[in-house]
Amino acid sequence: MSGQPRPGRSCPFAYRYGAGALAAPAQLRADTLWVVGGLYGNSCALQRVLADFDAEPGDKKLVFNGDFHWFDVDPEEFAAIERGVSAHEATRGNIEAELARPAQGAGCGCAYPEWVGDETVEHSNRIIERLRETAQAFPSAQQRLAALPMFLVAEIGGLRVGVVHGDADSLAGWGFSQEVLATAEGLRAAERTLDAAGVQVFASSHSCLPVLQSFAGNRALINNGAAGMPNFARTRYGLATRISVTPSAAALYRLPLGAVVVEAIAIAYDADAWTARFLRQWPAGSDAHASYYARIADGPGYRLEQAVRPTGDFARIAA
Ligand SMILES: [Fe+2]
């Protein structure tokens, strides 16, 4: 293999920070934190997130942890996503990084692993080109996106939470994907990054499927999959992460960590309205339609039971 970057496969050097960078004082504190990753330009999901968060009582913060743009190639849709997201905390995803400051040879910046097929990678590289054309009409948005941090540390009920897009080392890392966390080696590596970052919880996104993995020492990793796409077979809702001193009656699953709960909550957006908006921007035959329409219509081949993984799984896999 040559040393040349492969568009959509390589991880740009600028995306790397290392878990030790998170071993820093918390930048935000609240009793409740929502982490909303992978909105993917779904303006119906954005409306639902903002309405549901508005109804959340008490001292609260919302972080959009990257990839809030993607399907929103219509300028009005792009502007709507910008307006909604910029009212809250946000960190950069690889999509925002590539919109703001394209890295040479990065393509979509997804750093797709080998288990993702070449066709999907090629579709994504062409989607980012279309989206870049839209973003060029919004120079102030591009500047804002370029200035967003790649991660942040929050303190919720005394518990340190590392909010990242990919994994503990890189903006587009796949170390917190359900696939890597299904291996003993992946679990050990993730546990080491909890140590290195000095956090009890990592909240991530990027790899598109959700997982809530418990670790020894009252620690956990939660990946919300996508807020703007279905995450489970035969469903049509997105997911967000909620970390709070008070449990939510609406949580789909949760893990208590001392005085704090780590939860997955449904983002029950208007799926028919979103499907119409998606098809208007990405009709049959388009790149996004080829890669995503089946999932938007009927969910991925993944079940809720597969996402919830107690600490005991580590022993089972390692055995
Ligand atoms: Fe991503």
CSV table of C-alpha atoms and ligand atoms in Angstrom, one decimal:
chain,number,residue,atom,x,y,z
A,1,MET,CA,0.0,0.0,0.0
A,2,SER,CA,1.3,3.5,-0.8
A,3,GLY,CA,1.7,6.2,1.8
A,4,GLN,CA,-0.7,8.4,0.0
A,5,PRO,CA,-3.9,9.4,1.9
A,6,ARG,CA,-7.0,7.5,0.7
A,7,PRO,CA,-10.0,9.8,0.5
A,8,GLY,CA,-12.7,8.6,3.0
A,9,ARG,CA,-10.3,6.0,4.5
A,10,SER,CA,-7.4,7.9,6.0
A,11,CYS,CA,-7.5,9.8,9.2
A,12,PRO,CA,-6.1,13.3,8.7
A,13,PHE,CA,-3.2,14.2,11.0
A,14,ALA,CA,-5.1,17.3,12.2
A,15,TYR,CA,-7.9,15.1,13.6
A,16,ARG,CA,-5.6,13.6,16.2
A,17,TYR,CA,-5.4,14.9,19.8
A,18,GLY,CA,-4.8,11.9,22.0
A,19,ALA,CA,-6.7,10.9,25.2
A,20,GLY,CA,-4.3,12.7,27.4
A,21,ALA,CA,-5.6,16.0,26.0
A,22,LEU,CA,-8.9,15.4,27.8
A,23,ALA,CA,-7.1,15.2,31.2
A,24,ALA,CA,-7.9,18.8,31.8
A,25,PRO,CA,-10.4,20.8,33.9
A,26,ALA,CA,-14.0,20.5,32.9
A,27,GLN,CA,-15.2,23.3,30.7
A,28,LEU,CA,-18.9,23.0,31.5
A,29,ARG,CA,-21.0,21.9,34.5
A,30,ALA,CA,-24.7,21.1,34.7
A,31,ASP,CA,-27.1,18.7,36.4
A,32,THR,CA,-28.2,17.3,33.0
A,33,LEU,CA,-26.2,17.0,29.8
A,34,TRP,CA,-27.6,16.1,26.4
A,35,VAL,CA,-25.1,14.9,23.8
A,36,VAL,CA,-26.5,14.9,20.3
A,37,GLY,CA,-24.2,13.4,17.7
A,38,GLY,CA,-25.0,12.6,14.1
A,39,LEU,CA,-27.9,14.9,13.3
A,40,TYR,CA,-26.8,14.5,9.7
A,41,GLY,CA,-28.7,17.5,8.5
A,42,ASN,CA,-32.1,16.2,9.6
A,43,SER,CA,-34.0,19.4,10.3
A,44,CYS,CA,-37.0,17.5,11.6
A,45,ALA,CA,-34.8,15.8,14.2
A,46,LEU,CA,-33.3,19.1,15.1
A,47,GLN,CA,-36.8,20.5,15.8
A,48,ARG,CA,-37.6,17.6,18.0
A,49,VAL,CA,-34.3,17.7,19.9
A,50,LEU,CA,-34.8,21.4,20.6
A,51,ALA,CA,-38.4,21.0,21.7
A,52,ASP,CA,-37.6,18.0,24.0
A,53,PHE,CA,-34.5,19.7,25.5
A,54,ASP,CA,-36.7,22.8,26.1
A,55,ALA,CA,-39.0,20.6,28.2
A,56,GLU,CA,-36.1,19.2,30.2
A,57,PRO,CA,-36.3,20.7,33.7
A,58,GLY,CA,-33.4,22.1,35.9
A,59,ASP,CA,-29.8,23.1,35.2
A,60,LYS,CA,-29.0,21.7,31.7
A,61,LYS,CA,-26.7,21.9,28.8
A,62,LEU,CA,-26.8,20.5,25.3
A,63,VAL,CA,-23.8,19.7,23.2
A,64,PHE,CA,-24.0,18.8,19.5
A,65,ASN,CA,-20.9,16.6,19.2
A,66,GLY,CA,-20.4,16.8,15.5
A,67,ASP,CA,-21.8,15.6,12.1
A,68,PHE,CA,-24.8,17.9,12.5
A,69,HIS,CA,-24.5,18.7,8.7
A,70,TRP,CA,-24.6,16.0,6.0
A,71,PHE,CA,-27.8,15.6,4.0
A,72,ASP,CA,-28.6,19.4,4.2
A,73,VAL,CA,-27.4,20.4,0.7
A,74,ASP,CA,-30.5,22.7,0.2
A,75,PRO,CA,-29.3,26.2,1.4
A,76,GLU,CA,-32.5,26.7,3.5
A,77,GLU,CA,-32.0,23.3,5.2
A,78,PHE,CA,-28.3,24.1,5.8
A,79,ALA,CA,-29.2,27.5,7.3
A,80,ALA,CA,-31.8,25.9,9.6
A,81,ILE,CA,-29.2,23.4,11.0
A,82,GLU,CA,-26.7,26.3,11.5
A,83,ARG,CA,-29.3,28.4,13.4
A,84,GLY,CA,-30.4,25.6,15.7
A,85,VAL,CA,-27.0,24.2,16.5
A,86,SER,CA,-25.2,27.6,17.0
A,87,ALA,CA,-27.6,28.4,19.9
A,88,HIS,CA,-25.9,25.6,21.9
A,89,GLU,CA,-22.5,24.1,22.7
A,90,ALA,CA,-21.0,22.2,19.8
A,91,THR,CA,-17.9,20.3,18.9
A,92,ARG,CA,-16.6,19.5,15.4
A,93,GLY,CA,-17.3,16.3,13.6
A,94,ASN,CA,-15.3,15.2,10.5
A,95,ILE,CA,-18.1,16.6,8.3
A,96,GLU,CA,-17.8,20.1,9.8
A,97,ALA,CA,-14.0,19.8,9.7
A,98,GLU,CA,-14.1,19.0,6.0
A,99,LEU,CA,-16.6,21.8,5.3
A,100,ALA,CA,-14.6,24.4,7.2
A,101,ARG,CA,-11.1,23.5,6.1
A,102,PRO,CA,-10.8,20.6,3.7
A,103,ALA,CA,-7.9,18.4,4.5
A,104,GLN,CA,-6.0,17.3,1.4
A,105,GLY,CA,-7.0,13.8,0.4
A,106,ALA,CA,-9.4,13.3,3.3
A,107,GLY,CA,-12.6,13.0,1.2
A,108,CYS,CA,-15.4,12.9,3.8
A,109,GLY,CA,-12.9,12.6,6.6
A,110,CYS,CA,-14.8,9.5,7.9
A,111,ALA,CA,-11.6,7.4,8.1
A,112,TYR,CA,-13.9,4.4,7.3
A,113,PRO,CA,-12.5,1.0,8.5
A,114,GLU,CA,-12.1,-1.9,6.1
A,115,TRP,CA,-15.5,-3.4,7.1
A,116,VAL,CA,-17.3,-0.5,5.3
A,117,GLY,CA,-17.5,-1.2,1.6
A,118,ASP,CA,-15.8,0.9,-1.1
A,119,GLU,CA,-19.1,2.0,-2.6
A,120,THR,CA,-20.2,3.6,0.6
A,121,VAL,CA,-16.9,5.4,0.9
A,122,GLU,CA,-17.2,6.7,-2.7
A,123,HIS,CA,-20.8,7.9,-2.1
A,124,SER,CA,-19.7,9.8,1.1
A,125,ASN,CA,-16.8,11.4,-0.8
A,126,ARG,CA,-19.3,12.7,-3.4
A,127,ILE,CA,-21.8,13.8,-0.7
A,128,ILE,CA,-19.2,16.0,1.0
A,129,GLU,CA,-18.4,17.6,-2.4
A,130,ARG,CA,-22.1,18.6,-2.8
A,131,LEU,CA,-22.3,19.8,0.7
A,132,ARG,CA,-19.2,21.9,0.3
A,133,GLU,CA,-20.8,23.7,-2.6
A,134,THR,CA,-23.7,24.6,-0.3
A,135,ALA,CA,-21.4,25.7,2.5
A,136,GLN,CA,-19.4,28.0,0.3
A,137,ALA,CA,-22.4,30.4,0.3
A,138,PHE,CA,-22.2,30.6,4.2
A,139,PRO,CA,-18.6,31.9,4.9
A,140,SER,CA,-19.5,33.0,8.4
A,141,ALA,CA,-20.8,29.5,9.2
A,142,GLN,CA,-17.6,28.0,7.7
A,143,GLN,CA,-15.5,30.2,10.1
A,144,ARG,CA,-17.7,29.2,13.0
A,145,LEU,CA,-17.3,25.5,12.2
A,146,ALA,CA,-13.5,25.9,11.8
A,147,ALA,CA,-13.3,27.4,15.3
A,148,LEU,CA,-15.3,24.6,17.1
A,149,PRO,CA,-13.3,22.4,19.5
A,150,MET,CA,-12.7,18.7,18.7
A,151,PHE,CA,-13.7,17.6,22.2
A,152,LEU,CA,-14.8,19.0,25.6
A,153,VAL,CA,-14.9,17.8,29.2
A,154,ALA,CA,-18.0,18.3,31.2
A,155,GLU,CA,-18.7,17.7,34.9
A,156,ILE,CA,-22.2,16.3,35.7
A,157,GLY,CA,-23.0,15.6,39.3
A,158,GLY,CA,-19.3,15.4,40.1
A,159,LEU,CA,-18.6,12.9,37.3
A,160,ARG,CA,-16.1,13.8,34.6
A,161,VAL,CA,-17.5,13.2,31.1
A,162,GLY,CA,-15.3,13.3,27.9
A,163,VAL,CA,-17.4,14.4,24.9
A,164,VAL,CA,-15.8,13.4,21.7
A,165,HIS,CA,-17.0,12.8,18.1
A,166,GLY,CA,-15.0,9.7,17.1
A,167,ASP,CA,-12.9,8.2,19.9
A,168,ALA,CA,-10.5,9.3,22.7
A,169,ASP,CA,-7.6,9.8,20.2
A,170,SER,CA,-9.1,11.2,17.1
A,171,LEU,CA,-12.0,13.1,15.6
A,172,ALA,CA,-12.7,10.3,13.2
A,173,GLY,CA,-11.5,7.3,15.3
A,174,TRP,CA,-13.5,4.1,15.3
A,175,GLY,CA,-12.3,2.9,18.7
A,176,PHE,CA,-15.7,3.6,20.2
A,177,SER,CA,-17.7,1.8,17.5
A,178,GLN,CA,-19.9,-1.1,18.5
A,179,GLU,CA,-17.8,-3.3,16.2
A,180,VAL,CA,-14.5,-2.5,17.9
A,181,LEU,CA,-16.1,-2.7,21.4
A,182,ALA,CA,-17.2,-6.2,20.5
A,183,THR,CA,-13.6,-7.4,20.7
A,184,ALA,CA,-11.6,-8.0,23.9
A,185,GLU,CA,-8.7,-5.9,22.4
A,186,GLY,CA,-11.1,-3.0,21.6
A,187,LEU,CA,-12.5,-3.1,25.2
A,188,ARG,CA,-9.0,-3.0,26.7
A,189,ALA,CA,-8.0,-0.1,24.5
A,190,ALA,CA,-11.1,1.8,25.4
A,191,GLU,CA,-10.5,1.2,29.1
A,192,ARG,CA,-7.0,2.5,28.8
A,193,THR,CA,-8.3,5.7,27.3
A,194,LEU,CA,-10.7,6.2,30.2
A,195,ASP,CA,-7.6,6.0,32.4
A,196,ALA,CA,-5.5,8.4,30.2
A,197,ALA,CA,-8.3,11.0,30.0
A,198,GLY,CA,-9.2,10.8,33.6
A,199,VAL,CA,-12.9,10.6,32.8
A,200,GLN,CA,-15.6,8.2,34.1
A,201,VAL,CA,-17.7,8.5,31.0
A,202,PHE,CA,-17.0,9.0,27.3
A,203,ALA,CA,-19.9,10.2,25.1
A,204,SER,CA,-19.2,9.7,21.4
A,205,SER,CA,-20.9,9.3,18.0
A,206,HIS,CA,-19.4,9.1,14.5
A,207,SER,CA,-19.6,5.3,13.9
A,208,CYS,CA,-23.4,5.5,13.4
A,209,LEU,CA,-24.5,2.6,15.6
A,210,PRO,CA,-25.2,3.0,19.3
A,211,VAL,CA,-23.6,1.2,22.2
A,212,LEU,CA,-23.6,1.6,26.0
A,213,GLN,CA,-20.6,-0.3,27.4
A,214,SER,CA,-20.0,-0.5,31.1
A,215,PHE,CA,-16.5,-0.7,32.5
A,216,ALA,CA,-15.1,-1.7,35.9
A,217,GLY,CA,-14.8,1.2,38.4
A,218,ASN,CA,-18.2,2.7,37.8
A,219,ARG,CA,-17.2,3.9,34.3
A,220,ALA,CA,-19.0,3.7,30.9
A,221,LEU,CA,-18.8,4.6,27.3
A,222,ILE,CA,-21.9,5.7,25.4
A,223,ASN,CA,-22.2,6.2,21.7
A,224,ASN,CA,-25.5,7.6,20.6
A,225,GLY,CA,-25.3,6.3,17.1
A,226,ALA,CA,-27.2,8.9,15.2
A,227,ALA,CA,-29.7,11.5,16.3
A,228,GLY,CA,-30.9,12.1,12.8
A,229,MET,CA,-31.2,8.5,11.5
A,230,PRO,CA,-32.9,5.3,12.9
A,231,ASN,CA,-30.5,3.1,14.9
A,232,PHE,CA,-32.4,-0.1,15.3
A,233,ALA,CA,-34.2,-2.5,12.9
A,234,ARG,CA,-37.7,-1.5,11.9
A,235,THR,CA,-37.6,1.8,13.8
A,236,ARG,CA,-37.7,5.4,12.6
A,237,TYR,CA,-36.4,7.4,15.5
A,238,GLY,CA,-33.0,8.9,16.3
A,239,LEU,CA,-31.1,8.6,19.6
A,240,ALA,CA,-29.3,11.1,21.9
A,241,THR,CA,-27.3,10.6,25.1
A,242,ARG,CA,-28.6,12.0,28.4
A,243,ILE,CA,-26.3,12.1,31.5
A,244,SER,CA,-28.0,13.5,34.5
A,245,VAL,CA,-28.4,13.4,38.3
A,246,THR,CA,-32.1,12.6,37.7
A,247,PRO,CA,-33.3,9.6,35.6
A,248,SER,CA,-35.7,10.3,32.7
A,249,ALA,CA,-38.9,8.3,32.5
A,250,ALA,CA,-38.4,8.3,28.7
A,251,ALA,CA,-35.0,6.6,28.6
A,252,LEU,CA,-34.8,3.6,26.3
A,253,TYR,CA,-31.9,2.1,28.4
A,254,ARG,CA,-29.7,3.4,31.1
A,255,LEU,CA,-26.7,2.7,33.3
A,256,PRO,CA,-26.5,4.1,36.9
A,257,LEU,CA,-23.1,5.3,37.9
A,258,GLY,CA,-23.3,6.4,41.5
A,259,ALA,CA,-25.3,9.6,41.7
A,260,VAL,CA,-25.6,9.9,37.9
A,261,VAL,CA,-27.4,8.0,35.2
A,262,VAL,CA,-26.1,7.5,31.7
A,263,GLU,CA,-29.1,7.1,29.3
A,264,ALA,CA,-30.2,6.8,25.7
A,265,ILE,CA,-33.3,8.8,24.8
A,266,ALA,CA,-35.3,8.6,21.6
A,267,ILE,CA,-35.5,11.5,19.2
A,268,ALA,CA,-38.9,10.8,17.8
A,269,TYR,CA,-38.9,13.2,14.9
A,270,ASP,CA,-41.6,13.4,12.2
A,271,ALA,CA,-40.3,10.6,10.0
A,272,ASP,CA,-42.7,11.2,7.1
A,273,ALA,CA,-41.8,14.9,6.9
A,274,TRP,CA,-38.1,14.1,7.1
A,275,THR,CA,-38.4,11.4,4.4
A,276,ALA,CA,-40.0,14.0,2.1
A,277,ARG,CA,-37.3,16.5,2.8
A,278,PHE,CA,-34.5,13.9,2.3
A,279,LEU,CA,-36.0,12.8,-1.0
A,280,ARG,CA,-36.3,16.4,-2.3
A,281,GLN,CA,-32.5,16.8,-1.7
A,282,TRP,CA,-31.4,13.2,-2.5
A,283,PRO,CA,-33.8,11.5,-4.9
A,284,ALA,CA,-33.5,7.9,-6.1
A,285,GLY,CA,-30.2,7.4,-8.0
A,286,SER,CA,-28.3,10.0,-5.8
A,287,ASP,CA,-25.3,9.1,-3.6
A,288,ALA,CA,-27.0,9.7,-0.3
A,289,HIS,CA,-30.1,7.8,-1.4
A,290,ALA,CA,-28.0,4.8,-2.4
A,291,SER,CA,-26.1,4.7,0.9
A,292,TYR,CA,-28.8,5.8,3.4
A,293,TYR,CA,-32.4,5.6,2.1
A,294,ALA,CA,-33.0,2.0,3.3
A,295,ARG,CA,-31.9,2.9,6.8
A,296,ILE,CA,-33.9,6.1,6.9
A,297,ALA,CA,-37.0,4.1,5.8
A,298,ASP,CA,-36.6,1.0,8.0
A,299,GLY,CA,-33.6,1.2,10.3
A,300,PRO,CA,-30.3,-0.6,10.1
A,301,GLY,CA,-29.8,-4.4,10.8
A,302,TYR,CA,-29.1,-3.8,14.5
A,303,ARG,CA,-31.2,-4.4,17.6
A,304,LEU,CA,-31.6,-2.5,20.8
A,305,GLU,CA,-30.5,-5.5,22.8
A,306,GLN,CA,-27.2,-5.5,21.0
A,307,ALA,CA,-26.4,-2.0,22.2
A,308,VAL,CA,-26.5,-2.5,25.9
A,309,ARG,CA,-23.3,-4.2,27.1
A,310,PRO,CA,-22.6,-4.8,30.8
A,311,THR,CA,-19.1,-5.1,32.2
A,312,GLY,CA,-19.5,-8.9,32.3
A,313,ASP,CA,-19.3,-8.9,28.5
A,314,PHE,CA,-15.6,-8.2,28.8
A,315,ALA,CA,-15.0,-11.5,30.7
A,316,ARG,CA,-17.1,-13.4,28.2
A,317,ILE,CA,-15.3,-12.0,25.1
A,318,ALA,CA,-11.9,-12.4,26.7
A,319,ALA,CA,-12.5,-16.0,27.8
B,1,FE,FE,-18.3,11.4,11.9
